[in-house]
């Protein structure tokens, strides 16, 4: 019921999407909004790309390599940004992004 | 790390997306392709809508009610179509769709 | 090369998506960020829904009615929020949203 | 009201999305469905990616380069497949894909 070869990657993308969106929604409620501009932008961007990647992989896209690379780059950027902040929602987002980037890279790596 | 109130619904949508996309990819490889036209169309359609619903709920969309209703209708239609076929990928897709429709409806039901 | 019956509606959705995303990107750069929280959230939300609607209509979705209603509601909410602000990017966004809501409603209205 | 630097690219992506979806819907109605398996799969895939690219560019994504490259590859593959068929909907789809691939490549080319 799932593209077996991409199962781990799909799950990592969906966890990352959830963490990014949670961070996005939480950031928009913070008092110190101005310092979170990039965080707001990148969490939404990364959530979109993770969601797109998961859906694409689940339909066994012929462009898995390119989509996983794109997703890994978005996760890198989002992890870097969230790593600058001490908010309770930024740390788990950073971790989910780092894990997703790693799994995306290994999912399509040539042996 | 996830919108708690929608957790069950998000997970049902993502399972349904996977089942629909698996059925879609498998249908496109079948010998008796002509009888699967509607199945191909509706599984892709339902997968798109489930993916959109999951992403929207995970960012706590203000339009949860409307999106869940849309998703439930797409799941109903896809379940009905897959229920007509005996292919090994149609049965689990039908089940995932029925379950997702039910959870989407209860997720936003007024008490 | 386009679903003729939905041509006007697809075009209105895409114009609205562009106006919402422009307003979103511009809002994130404003000095008075705190008063734009809802604007940031709703413009992104509306852009997503408009994009989803346009893509769905262009593949002649069987759920046009529900999707157009959803899109009209998102446009209403975004127009209402942008109407509260004097920023140069909020006025055209409000107008695009009002126009898109109207066209979405007439696109699927029963005669 | 639109990200000016990407205007041509966004418009090419949206035209290509429409041409791909029109070809997809039309292919699913053809008598000789079996020979159109790849066409059905690639037109849907390409439409998804074009739609995602247009939405991403309209929010001035930091990943424009990667997304345009992905879109160009999907357009190449879809154009190649549609170029094999004589159906009335395949020719305009092939042309829209070739044009979109070219514009995506030039949109992000380093001088």
Coordinates of C-alpha atoms in Angstrom, one line a residue:
Chain A
X1 CA 0.0 0.0 0.0
X2 CA 3.0 2.3 -0.2
X3 CA 5.9 2.5 -2.6
X4 CA 8.2 0.2 -0.5
X5 CA 11.5 1.5 -1.8
X6 CA 10.6 5.0 -0.7
X7 CA 8.7 4.2 2.5
X8 CA 11.3 5.6 4.9
X9 CA 11.8 8.7 2.8
X10 CA 8.0 9.3 2.5
X11 CA 7.6 9.0 6.2
X12 CA 10.6 11.3 6.9
X13 CA 9.1 13.9 4.5
X14 CA 5.7 13.8 6.2
X15 CA 7.2 14.1 9.7
X16 CA 9.3 17.0 8.5
X17 CA 6.2 18.6 6.9
X18 CA 4.4 18.4 10.2
X19 CA 7.3 19.8 12.2
X20 CA 7.8 22.7 9.8
X21 CA 4.1 23.6 9.8
X22 CA 3.9 23.4 13.6
X23 CA 6.9 25.7 13.8
X24 CA 5.4 28.0 11.2
X25 CA 2.0 28.3 13.0
X26 CA 3.8 28.8 16.4
X27 CA 6.2 31.4 15.0
X28 CA 3.4 33.5 13.7
X29 CA 2.1 33.7 17.3
X30 CA 5.4 34.8 18.9
X31 CA 6.0 38.2 20.4
X32 CA 9.4 38.7 18.7
X33 CA 8.0 38.2 15.3
X34 CA 10.6 40.4 13.5
X35 CA 13.5 38.0 14.2
X36 CA 11.4 35.1 12.9
X37 CA 10.8 36.4 9.4
X38 CA 13.2 34.0 7.7
X39 CA 11.9 31.2 10.0
X40 CA 8.3 31.8 9.0
X41 CA 9.3 31.9 5.3
X42 CA 11.5 28.8 5.3
X43 CA 9.3 26.6 7.4
X44 CA 6.4 27.2 5.0
X45 CA 8.6 26.7 2.0
X46 CA 10.1 23.5 3.4
X47 CA 6.7 22.1 4.4
X48 CA 5.4 22.6 0.9
X49 CA 8.4 20.9 -0.6
X50 CA 8.3 18.0 1.8
X51 CA 4.6 17.5 1.1
X52 CA 5.2 17.6 -2.7
X53 CA 8.1 15.2 -2.3
X54 CA 6.0 12.7 -0.3
X55 CA 3.1 12.8 -2.7
X56 CA 5.5 12.4 -5.7
X57 CA 7.4 9.5 -4.2
X58 CA 4.1 7.8 -3.3
X59 CA 3.2 7.8 -7.0
X60 CA 6.6 6.5 -7.9
X61 CA 7.6 9.6 -9.8
X62 CA 10.3 9.2 -12.5
X63 CA 11.9 12.3 -11.0
X64 CA 12.7 10.9 -7.6
X65 CA 16.3 11.8 -7.7
X66 CA 15.7 15.5 -8.5
X67 CA 12.9 15.8 -6.1
X68 CA 14.8 14.3 -3.2
X69 CA 17.8 16.6 -3.9
X70 CA 15.5 19.6 -3.9
X71 CA 13.9 18.4 -0.6
X72 CA 17.2 17.9 1.0
X73 CA 18.3 21.4 0.1
X74 CA 15.1 22.9 1.5
X75 CA 15.6 20.9 4.7
X76 CA 19.2 22.1 5.0
X77 CA 18.2 25.7 4.7
X78 CA 15.3 25.4 7.2
X79 CA 17.4 23.5 9.7
X80 CA 20.1 26.2 9.5
X81 CA 17.6 28.9 10.2
X82 CA 15.7 27.1 13.0
X83 CA 19.1 26.3 14.6
X84 CA 19.6 30.0 15.2
X85 CA 16.5 30.3 17.5
X86 CA 15.8 29.1 21.0
X87 CA 12.0 28.8 20.6
X88 CA 10.5 25.5 21.7
X89 CA 9.2 24.8 18.2
X90 CA 12.4 25.5 16.4
X91 CA 14.5 22.7 17.9
X92 CA 12.3 19.8 16.9
X93 CA 11.9 21.4 13.5
X94 CA 15.6 21.6 13.1
X95 CA 16.0 18.0 14.0
X96 CA 13.2 16.8 11.7
X97 CA 14.8 18.8 8.8
X98 CA 18.3 17.3 9.4
X99 CA 16.9 13.8 9.5
X100 CA 14.8 14.3 6.4
X101 CA 17.7 15.8 4.5
X102 CA 19.9 12.8 5.3
X103 CA 17.2 10.2 4.4
X104 CA 16.4 12.1 1.1
X105 CA 20.0 12.0 0.2
X106 CA 20.5 8.3 1.0
X107 CA 17.2 7.4 -0.7
X108 CA 18.5 8.2 -4.1
X109 CA 22.2 7.8 -3.7
X110 CA 24.0 5.7 -6.3
X111 CA 25.6 2.8 -4.6
Chain B
X1 CA 5.1 18.4 16.4
X2 CA 1.7 17.8 14.8
X3 CA -1.6 19.6 15.1
X4 CA -2.9 17.3 17.8
X5 CA -6.6 17.9 17.2
X6 CA -6.2 16.7 13.6
X7 CA -3.6 13.9 14.2
X8 CA -5.9 11.0 13.4
X9 CA -7.3 12.8 10.4
X10 CA -3.9 13.7 9.0
X11 CA -2.7 10.2 9.3
X12 CA -5.8 8.8 7.6
X13 CA -5.4 11.2 4.7
X14 CA -1.8 10.2 4.3
X15 CA -2.6 6.5 4.4
X16 CA -5.3 7.1 1.9
X17 CA -3.0 9.1 -0.4
X18 CA -0.6 6.2 -0.4
X19 CA -3.2 3.6 -1.1
X20 CA -4.7 5.7 -3.9
X21 CA -1.3 6.3 -5.5
X22 CA -0.4 2.6 -5.2
X23 CA -3.7 1.7 -6.9
X24 CA -3.1 4.4 -9.6
X25 CA 0.4 3.2 -10.5
X26 CA -0.7 -0.5 -10.4
X27 CA -3.8 0.2 -12.6
X28 CA -1.7 1.9 -15.2
X29 CA 0.2 -1.4 -15.6
X30 CA -2.9 -3.7 -15.9
X31 CA -3.8 -5.5 -19.1
X32 CA -7.5 -4.6 -18.9
X33 CA -6.7 -0.9 -18.9
X34 CA -10.0 0.2 -20.6
X35 CA -12.2 -0.8 -17.7
X36 CA -9.9 1.0 -15.3
X37 CA -10.3 4.5 -16.8
X38 CA -12.4 5.8 -14.0
X39 CA -10.3 4.1 -11.4
X40 CA -7.1 5.7 -12.8
X41 CA -8.8 9.1 -12.8
X42 CA -10.3 8.9 -9.3
X43 CA -7.4 7.4 -7.5
X44 CA -5.1 10.3 -8.8
X45 CA -7.8 12.8 -7.9
X46 CA -8.3 11.4 -4.5
X47 CA -4.6 11.2 -3.8
X48 CA -4.2 14.9 -4.7
X49 CA -7.1 15.9 -2.4
X50 CA -5.9 13.7 0.5
X51 CA -2.4 15.2 0.2
X52 CA -3.8 18.7 0.1
X53 CA -6.0 18.0 3.1
X54 CA -3.2 16.6 5.2
X55 CA -0.9 19.5 4.4
X56 CA -3.7 22.0 5.1
X57 CA -4.6 20.4 8.4
X58 CA -1.0 20.2 9.5
X59 CA -0.8 24.0 9.2
X60 CA -4.1 24.3 11.1
X61 CA -6.0 25.8 8.2
X62 CA -9.0 28.0 9.0
X63 CA -10.9 26.0 6.3
X64 CA -10.6 22.6 8.0
X65 CA -14.4 22.0 7.8
X66 CA -14.7 22.6 4.0
X67 CA -11.5 20.7 3.2
X68 CA -12.5 17.7 5.3
X69 CA -15.9 17.6 3.6
X70 CA -14.2 17.8 0.1
X71 CA -11.8 15.1 1.1
X72 CA -14.7 12.8 2.3
X73 CA -16.5 13.3 -0.9
X74 CA -13.5 12.4 -3.0
X75 CA -12.9 9.3 -0.8
X76 CA -16.5 8.2 -1.2
X77 CA -16.3 8.5 -5.0
X78 CA -13.0 6.6 -5.2
X79 CA -14.2 3.9 -2.8
X80 CA -17.3 3.4 -4.9
X81 CA -15.2 3.0 -8.1
X82 CA -12.6 0.7 -6.6
X83 CA -15.3 -1.4 -5.1
X84 CA -16.3 -2.4 -8.6
X85 CA -13.0 -4.0 -9.3
X86 CA -11.4 -7.3 -8.2
X87 CA -7.8 -6.2 -8.7
X88 CA -5.5 -6.7 -5.7
X89 CA -4.8 -3.0 -5.4
X90 CA -8.4 -1.9 -5.5
X91 CA -9.6 -3.6 -2.3
X92 CA -7.1 -1.9 0.1
X93 CA -7.7 1.4 -1.7
X94 CA -11.4 1.1 -1.2
X95 CA -10.9 0.3 2.5
X96 CA -8.5 3.2 3.0
X97 CA -10.9 5.6 1.3
X98 CA -13.9 4.5 3.4
X99 CA -11.9 4.9 6.6
X100 CA -10.5 8.3 5.6
X101 CA -14.0 9.5 4.6
X102 CA -15.4 8.5 8.0
X103 CA -12.5 10.1 9.9
X104 CA -12.7 13.3 7.9
X105 CA -16.4 13.6 8.7
X106 CA -16.0 13.0 12.4
X107 CA -13.0 15.3 12.6
X108 CA -15.1 18.3 11.9
X109 CA -18.5 17.2 13.0
X110 CA -20.3 19.6 15.3
X111 CA -21.2 17.8 18.5
Chain C
X1 CA -5.6 23.5 -24.5
X2 CA -7.5 24.5 -21.5
X3 CA -10.8 23.3 -20.0
X4 CA -12.9 25.8 -21.8
X5 CA -15.8 25.8 -19.4
X6 CA -13.5 26.7 -16.6
X7 CA -11.2 29.1 -18.5
X8 CA -12.3 32.3 -16.7
X9 CA -12.2 30.6 -13.3
X10 CA -8.8 29.1 -13.8
X11 CA -7.4 32.5 -14.8
X12 CA -9.0 34.3 -11.9
X13 CA -7.6 31.7 -9.5
X14 CA -4.1 32.1 -10.9
X15 CA -4.3 35.9 -10.8
X16 CA -5.4 35.6 -7.2
X17 CA -2.6 33.2 -6.4
X18 CA -0.1 35.7 -7.7
X19 CA -1.6 38.6 -5.9
X20 CA -1.8 36.7 -2.6
X21 CA 1.8 35.5 -2.9
X22 CA 3.0 39.0 -3.7
X23 CA 1.2 40.3 -0.7
X24 CA 2.6 37.5 1.5
X25 CA 6.2 38.1 0.4
X26 CA 5.8 41.9 0.8
X27 CA 4.1 41.6 4.2
X28 CA 7.0 39.5 5.6
X29 CA 9.3 42.5 4.8
X30 CA 7.2 45.1 6.5
X31 CA 8.3 47.0 9.6
X32 CA 4.9 46.6 11.4
X33 CA 5.0 42.9 11.1
X34 CA 2.9 42.2 14.2
X35 CA -0.3 43.7 12.8
X36 CA 0.1 41.6 9.7
X37 CA 0.1 38.1 11.3
X38 CA -3.4 37.3 10.0
X39 CA -2.5 38.8 6.6
X40 CA 0.6 36.6 6.3
X41 CA -1.3 33.5 7.3
X42 CA -4.4 34.1 5.1
X43 CA -2.5 35.2 1.9
X44 CA -0.4 32.0 2.0
X45 CA -3.5 29.9 2.7
X46 CA -5.5 31.6 -0.1
X47 CA -2.6 31.2 -2.5
X48 CA -2.4 27.5 -1.8
X49 CA -6.1 27.0 -2.3
X50 CA -6.2 29.1 -5.5
X51 CA -3.3 27.1 -6.9
X52 CA -5.0 23.8 -6.0
X53 CA -8.3 25.0 -7.5
X54 CA -6.7 26.0 -10.8
X55 CA -4.8 22.8 -11.1
X56 CA -7.9 20.7 -10.3
X57 CA -10.1 22.6 -12.7
X58 CA -7.6 22.3 -15.5
X59 CA -7.8 18.5 -15.1
X60 CA -11.6 18.8 -15.1
X61 CA -12.0 17.5 -11.6
X62 CA -15.3 15.8 -10.7
X63 CA -15.3 18.0 -7.5
X64 CA -15.4 21.4 -9.2
X65 CA -18.4 22.5 -7.2
X66 CA -16.8 21.8 -3.8
X67 CA -13.4 23.1 -4.8
X68 CA -14.8 26.4 -6.1
X69 CA -16.9 26.9 -3.0
X70 CA -13.8 26.3 -0.8
X71 CA -11.8 28.7 -3.0
X72 CA -14.5 31.4 -2.7
X73 CA -14.5 31.1 1.1
X74 CA -10.8 31.4 1.3
X75 CA -10.9 34.4 -1.0
X76 CA -13.6 36.1 1.1
X77 CA -11.6 35.7 4.3
X78 CA -8.4 36.9 2.7
X79 CA -10.2 39.9 1.1
X80 CA -11.7 40.8 4.5
X81 CA -8.3 40.7 6.2
X82 CA -6.4 42.7 3.4
X83 CA -9.2 45.2 3.4
X84 CA -8.1 46.2 6.9
X85 CA -4.6 47.3 5.9
X86 CA -3.3 50.3 3.9
X87 CA -0.2 48.7 2.6
X88 CA 0.3 49.0 -1.2
X89 CA 0.2 45.2 -1.6
X90 CA -3.0 44.7 0.3
X91 CA -5.4 46.6 -1.9
X92 CA -4.7 44.7 -5.1
X93 CA -4.8 41.5 -3.2
X94 CA -8.2 42.4 -1.8
X95 CA -9.4 43.1 -5.3
X96 CA -8.1 39.9 -6.8
X97 CA -9.7 37.9 -4.0
X98 CA -13.1 39.6 -4.4
X99 CA -13.0 39.0 -8.1
X100 CA -11.9 35.4 -7.8
X101 CA -14.6 34.7 -5.1
X102 CA -17.3 36.0 -7.5
X103 CA -16.1 34.1 -10.5
X104 CA -15.7 30.8 -8.5
X105 CA -19.3 31.2 -7.3
X106 CA -20.7 31.9 -10.8
X107 CA -18.5 29.1 -12.3
X108 CA -20.4 26.4 -10.5
X109 CA -23.8 28.1 -9.9
X110 CA -26.8 26.1 -10.9
X111 CA -28.9 28.1 -13.4
Chain D
X1 CA 1.1 41.7 -8.6
X2 CA 3.5 39.0 -9.8
X3 CA 7.1 38.3 -9.2
X4 CA 8.3 40.3 -12.2
X5 CA 11.6 38.5 -12.7
X6 CA 9.8 35.2 -13.1
X7 CA 6.7 36.4 -15.0
X8 CA 7.5 34.7 -18.3
X9 CA 8.5 31.5 -16.5
X10 CA 5.3 31.4 -14.3
X11 CA 3.2 31.9 -17.4
X12 CA 5.0 29.2 -19.4
X13 CA 4.5 26.8 -16.5
X14 CA 0.8 27.5 -16.2
X15 CA 0.3 27.1 -20.0
X16 CA 2.2 23.8 -19.8
X17 CA 0.1 22.7 -16.9
X18 CA -3.0 23.3 -18.9
X19 CA -1.8 21.6 -22.0
X20 CA -0.6 18.6 -20.0
X21 CA -3.9 18.2 -18.1
X22 CA -5.9 18.6 -21.3
X23 CA -3.8 15.9 -22.9
X24 CA -4.2 13.7 -19.8
X25 CA -8.0 14.0 -19.7
X26 CA -8.2 13.4 -23.4
X27 CA -5.9 10.4 -23.3
X28 CA -8.0 8.7 -20.7
X29 CA -10.9 8.8 -23.2
X30 CA -9.0 7.4 -26.2
X31 CA -9.8 4.0 -27.6
X32 CA -6.1 2.9 -27.9
X33 CA -5.5 3.4 -24.2
X34 CA -2.8 0.8 -23.8
X35 CA -0.3 2.7 -26.0
X36 CA -0.9 5.9 -24.0
X37 CA 0.1 4.5 -20.5
X38 CA 3.3 6.5 -20.4
X39 CA 1.6 9.5 -21.9
X40 CA -1.1 9.4 -19.2
X41 CA 1.5 9.0 -16.4
X42 CA 3.9 11.7 -17.7
X43 CA 1.3 14.4 -18.5
X44 CA -0.1 14.1 -15.0
X45 CA 3.4 14.2 -13.5
X46 CA 4.4 17.1 -15.6
X47 CA 1.2 19.0 -14.8
X48 CA 1.9 18.6 -11.1
X49 CA 5.4 19.7 -11.3
X50 CA 4.5 22.8 -13.5
X51 CA 1.8 23.8 -11.1
X52 CA 4.2 23.4 -8.1
X53 CA 6.9 25.4 -10.0
X54 CA 4.5 28.3 -10.8
X55 CA 3.2 28.5 -7.2
X56 CA 6.8 28.4 -5.9
X57 CA 8.1 31.0 -8.2
X58 CA 5.1 33.3 -7.5
X59 CA 6.1 33.3 -3.8
X60 CA 9.7 34.0 -4.8
X61 CA 11.0 30.7 -3.5
X62 CA 14.7 30.6 -2.5
X63 CA 14.9 27.3 -4.5
X64 CA 14.0 28.7 -7.9
X65 CA 17.1 27.2 -9.6
X66 CA 16.4 23.6 -8.4
X67 CA 12.7 23.9 -9.1
X68 CA 13.2 25.2 -12.6
X69 CA 15.7 22.5 -13.4
X70 CA 13.3 19.8 -12.1
X71 CA 10.5 21.4 -14.2
X72 CA 12.6 21.5 -17.3
X73 CA 13.5 17.8 -16.9
X74 CA 9.8 16.8 -16.5
X75 CA 8.9 18.9 -19.5
X76 CA 11.6 17.2 -21.6
X77 CA 10.4 13.7 -20.7
X78 CA 6.7 14.6 -21.3
X79 CA 7.6 16.3 -24.7
X80 CA 9.6 13.2 -25.8
X81 CA 6.6 10.9 -24.9
X82 CA 4.0 13.1 -26.5
X83 CA 6.1 13.4 -29.6
X84 CA 5.6 9.7 -30.3
X85 CA 1.8 10.0 -30.6
X86 CA -0.3 11.5 -33.4
X87 CA -3.3 12.3 -31.2
X88 CA -4.6 15.9 -31.6
X89 CA -3.9 16.6 -27.9
X90 CA -0.3 15.3 -27.9
X91 CA 1.1 17.8 -30.4
X92 CA 0.2 21.0 -28.5
X93 CA 1.2 19.3 -25.3
X94 CA 4.6 18.5 -26.8
X95 CA 5.0 22.1 -27.9
X96 CA 4.0 23.6 -24.6
X97 CA 6.5 21.3 -22.8
X98 CA 9.4 22.2 -25.1
X99 CA 8.7 25.9 -24.7
X100 CA 8.4 25.6 -20.9
X101 CA 11.6 23.6 -20.6
X102 CA 13.5 26.3 -22.6
X103 CA 12.1 29.2 -20.5
X104 CA 12.7 27.4 -17.2
X105 CA 16.3 26.8 -18.2
X106 CA 16.8 30.4 -19.3
X107 CA 15.0 31.8 -16.2
X108 CA 17.7 30.6 -13.9
X109 CA 20.7 30.4 -16.2
X110 CA 23.9 32.0 -14.9
X111 CA 25.1 34.7 -17.3

